[in-house]
Amino acid sequence: EVDSTYYPDLSDSTESRVVSAAALIIKLNHGRRFNLKFGIDHEYESMTPDDSKHNEFHYFGALLFGF
């Protein structure tokens, strides 16, 4: 599962933001609805206040249950 979205600043063409995510879903049981999900989120901002980072990464893990 991979997704990426680009957000341009319509009032200033030099500024933009990009949000991306990638995840791996592992089925635990074929007849059941439990899954494991591991992934990474990435956010990029072209203009940041002060000395903030332009890139931020967030790692996650989750146990999913489908209805």
CSV table of N, CA and C in Angstrom, one decimal:
chain,number,residue,atom,x,y,z
A,1,GLU,N,0.9,-1.2,0.0
A,1,GLU,CA,0.0,0.0,0.0
A,1,GLU,C,0.9,1.2,0.0
A,2,VAL,N,0.8,2.1,-1.0
A,2,VAL,CA,1.6,3.3,-1.2
A,2,VAL,C,0.8,4.4,-1.6
A,3,ASP,N,1.0,5.6,-1.1
A,3,ASP,CA,0.2,6.8,-1.4
A,3,ASP,C,1.1,8.0,-1.3
A,4,SER,N,0.9,9.0,-2.2
A,4,SER,CA,1.6,10.3,-2.1
A,4,SER,C,0.7,11.4,-2.6
A,5,THR,N,0.7,12.5,-1.9
A,5,THR,CA,-0.1,13.6,-2.3
A,5,THR,C,0.7,14.9,-2.3
A,6,TYR,N,0.6,15.7,-3.3
A,6,TYR,CA,1.3,17.0,-3.5
A,6,TYR,C,0.3,18.1,-3.2
A,7,TYR,N,0.7,19.0,-2.3
A,7,TYR,CA,-0.2,20.2,-2.0
A,7,TYR,C,0.6,21.5,-2.4
A,8,PRO,N,0.3,22.1,-3.5
A,8,PRO,CA,1.0,23.3,-3.9
A,8,PRO,C,0.3,24.5,-3.1
A,9,ASP,N,1.1,25.5,-2.9
A,9,ASP,CA,0.6,26.8,-2.3
A,9,ASP,C,0.1,27.6,-3.5
A,10,LEU,N,-1.1,27.9,-3.6
A,10,LEU,CA,-1.6,28.6,-4.8
A,10,LEU,C,-1.3,30.1,-4.8
A,11,SER,N,-1.0,30.6,-3.6
A,11,SER,CA,-0.6,32.0,-3.5
A,11,SER,C,0.9,32.3,-3.7
A,12,ASP,N,1.7,31.2,-3.5
A,12,ASP,CA,3.2,31.3,-3.7
A,12,ASP,C,3.7,30.0,-4.3
A,13,SER,N,4.1,30.1,-5.6
A,13,SER,CA,4.5,28.9,-6.3
A,13,SER,C,5.8,28.3,-5.8
A,14,THR,N,6.5,29.0,-4.9
A,14,THR,CA,7.8,28.4,-4.4
A,14,THR,C,7.5,27.5,-3.2
A,15,GLU,N,6.3,27.6,-2.6
A,15,GLU,CA,6.0,26.8,-1.4
A,15,GLU,C,5.1,25.6,-1.8
A,16,SER,N,5.4,24.4,-1.2
A,16,SER,CA,4.6,23.3,-1.4
A,16,SER,C,4.8,22.3,-0.2
A,17,ARG,N,3.9,21.3,-0.2
A,17,ARG,CA,4.0,20.3,0.8
A,17,ARG,C,3.7,18.9,0.1
A,18,VAL,N,4.4,17.9,0.5
A,18,VAL,CA,4.2,16.5,0.0
A,18,VAL,C,4.0,15.6,1.2
A,19,VAL,N,3.0,14.8,1.1
A,19,VAL,CA,2.7,13.8,2.2
A,19,VAL,C,2.7,12.4,1.5
A,20,SER,N,3.5,11.5,2.0
A,20,SER,CA,3.6,10.2,1.4
A,20,SER,C,3.5,9.1,2.5
A,21,ALA,N,3.1,7.9,2.1
A,21,ALA,CA,3.0,6.8,3.1
A,21,ALA,C,3.2,5.5,2.4
A,22,ALA,N,3.8,4.6,3.0
A,22,ALA,CA,4.0,3.2,2.5
A,22,ALA,C,3.8,2.3,3.6
A,23,ALA,N,3.1,1.2,3.4
A,23,ALA,CA,2.8,0.2,4.4
A,23,ALA,C,2.8,-1.2,3.9
A,24,LEU,N,3.1,-2.1,4.7
A,24,LEU,CA,3.0,-3.6,4.4
A,24,LEU,C,2.0,-4.2,5.3
A,25,ILE,N,1.0,-4.9,4.7
A,25,ILE,CA,0.0,-5.6,5.5
A,25,ILE,C,0.2,-7.1,5.4
A,26,ILE,N,0.3,-7.7,6.6
A,26,ILE,CA,0.5,-9.1,6.7
A,26,ILE,C,-0.7,-9.8,7.3
A,27,LYS,N,-1.4,-10.8,6.5
A,27,LYS,CA,-2.5,-11.5,7.1
A,27,LYS,C,-2.0,-12.5,8.1
A,28,LEU,N,-2.7,-12.5,9.2
A,28,LEU,CA,-2.3,-13.4,10.3
A,28,LEU,C,-3.0,-14.8,10.1
A,29,ASN,N,-4.2,-14.8,9.9
A,29,ASN,CA,-5.0,-16.0,9.7
A,29,ASN,C,-5.9,-15.9,8.4
A,30,HIS,N,-5.9,-16.9,7.6
A,30,HIS,CA,-6.7,-16.8,6.3
A,30,HIS,C,-8.2,-16.7,6.6
A,31,GLY,N,-8.7,-17.5,7.5
A,31,GLY,CA,-10.2,-17.4,7.8
A,31,GLY,C,-10.6,-16.3,8.7
A,32,ARG,N,-9.7,-15.7,9.3
A,32,ARG,CA,-10.0,-14.6,10.3
A,32,ARG,C,-9.7,-13.3,9.8
A,33,ARG,N,-10.0,-12.3,10.6
A,33,ARG,CA,-9.9,-10.9,10.1
A,33,ARG,C,-8.7,-10.1,10.7
A,34,PHE,N,-7.8,-10.8,11.3
A,34,PHE,CA,-6.7,-10.1,11.9
A,34,PHE,C,-5.5,-9.9,11.0
A,35,ASN,N,-4.9,-8.7,10.9
A,35,ASN,CA,-3.8,-8.4,10.1
A,35,ASN,C,-2.8,-7.5,10.9
A,36,LEU,N,-1.5,-7.6,10.5
A,36,LEU,CA,-0.5,-6.7,11.0
A,36,LEU,C,-0.2,-5.7,9.9
A,37,LYS,N,0.0,-4.4,10.4
A,37,LYS,CA,0.4,-3.4,9.4
A,37,LYS,C,1.6,-2.6,9.9
A,38,PHE,N,2.6,-2.5,9.1
A,38,PHE,CA,3.9,-1.8,9.4
A,38,PHE,C,4.1,-0.8,8.3
A,39,GLY,N,4.6,0.4,8.7
A,39,GLY,CA,4.8,1.4,7.6
A,39,GLY,C,5.5,2.6,8.1
A,40,ILE,N,5.6,3.5,7.1
A,40,ILE,CA,6.3,4.8,7.3
A,40,ILE,C,5.5,5.9,6.6
A,41,ASP,N,5.4,7.0,7.4
A,41,ASP,CA,4.8,8.2,6.8
A,41,ASP,C,5.9,9.3,6.6
A,42,HIS,N,5.8,10.0,5.6
A,42,HIS,CA,6.8,11.0,5.3
A,42,HIS,C,6.1,12.3,4.9
A,43,GLU,N,6.6,13.4,5.5
A,43,GLU,CA,6.0,14.7,5.2
A,43,GLU,C,7.2,15.7,4.9
A,44,TYR,N,7.0,16.4,3.8
A,44,TYR,CA,8.0,17.4,3.3
A,44,TYR,C,7.3,18.7,3.2
A,45,GLU,N,7.9,19.8,3.7
A,45,GLU,CA,7.4,21.1,3.6
A,45,GLU,C,8.6,22.0,3.1
A,46,SER,N,8.3,22.7,2.0
A,46,SER,CA,9.4,23.5,1.4
A,46,SER,C,9.8,24.7,2.2
A,47,MET,N,8.9,25.3,2.9
A,47,MET,CA,9.2,26.4,3.8
A,47,MET,C,8.7,26.1,5.2
A,48,THR,N,9.7,26.2,6.2
A,48,THR,CA,9.4,25.9,7.6
A,48,THR,C,9.8,27.0,8.5
A,49,PRO,N,9.1,27.2,9.6
A,49,PRO,CA,9.5,28.3,10.5
A,49,PRO,C,10.8,28.0,11.2
A,50,ASP,N,11.5,29.0,11.5
A,50,ASP,CA,12.8,28.9,12.2
A,50,ASP,C,13.7,27.8,11.6
A,51,ASP,N,14.3,27.0,12.5
A,51,ASP,CA,15.2,25.9,12.0
A,51,ASP,C,14.5,24.6,12.0
A,52,SER,N,13.2,24.5,11.7
A,52,SER,CA,12.5,23.3,11.7
A,52,SER,C,13.0,22.4,10.5
A,53,LYS,N,12.8,21.1,10.6
A,53,LYS,CA,13.2,20.2,9.6
A,53,LYS,C,12.2,20.3,8.4
A,54,HIS,N,12.7,20.2,7.2
A,54,HIS,CA,11.8,20.1,6.0
A,54,HIS,C,11.2,18.7,5.9
A,55,ASN,N,11.9,17.7,6.3
A,55,ASN,CA,11.4,16.3,6.2
A,55,ASN,C,11.1,15.8,7.6
A,56,GLU,N,10.0,15.1,7.7
A,56,GLU,CA,9.7,14.4,8.9
A,56,GLU,C,9.2,12.9,8.6
A,57,PHE,N,9.8,12.0,9.3
A,57,PHE,CA,9.4,10.6,9.1
A,57,PHE,C,8.8,10.0,10.4
A,58,HIS,N,7.7,9.2,10.2
A,58,HIS,CA,7.0,8.6,11.3
A,58,HIS,C,6.9,7.1,11.0
A,59,TYR,N,7.3,6.3,11.9
A,59,TYR,CA,7.2,4.8,11.7
A,59,TYR,C,6.1,4.3,12.5
A,60,PHE,N,5.3,3.3,12.1
A,60,PHE,CA,4.2,2.8,12.8
A,60,PHE,C,4.0,1.3,12.6
A,61,GLY,N,3.4,0.7,13.6
A,61,GLY,CA,2.9,-0.7,13.6
A,61,GLY,C,1.5,-0.8,14.1
A,62,ALA,N,0.7,-1.7,13.6
A,62,ALA,CA,-0.7,-1.7,14.1
A,62,ALA,C,-1.2,-3.1,13.9
A,63,LEU,N,-2.1,-3.5,14.8
A,63,LEU,CA,-2.9,-4.7,14.7
A,63,LEU,C,-4.3,-4.3,14.2
A,64,LEU,N,-4.7,-4.9,13.0
A,64,LEU,CA,-6.0,-4.5,12.4
A,64,LEU,C,-7.0,-5.6,12.6
A,65,PHE,N,-8.2,-5.3,12.7
A,65,PHE,CA,-9.3,-6.2,12.8
A,65,PHE,C,-10.4,-5.7,11.8
A,66,GLY,N,-10.8,-6.6,10.9
A,66,GLY,CA,-11.8,-6.2,9.9
A,66,GLY,C,-13.2,-6.7,10.3
A,67,PHE,N,-14.2,-5.9,10.1
A,67,PHE,CA,-15.6,-6.3,10.4
A,67,PHE,C,-16.3,-6.9,9.2
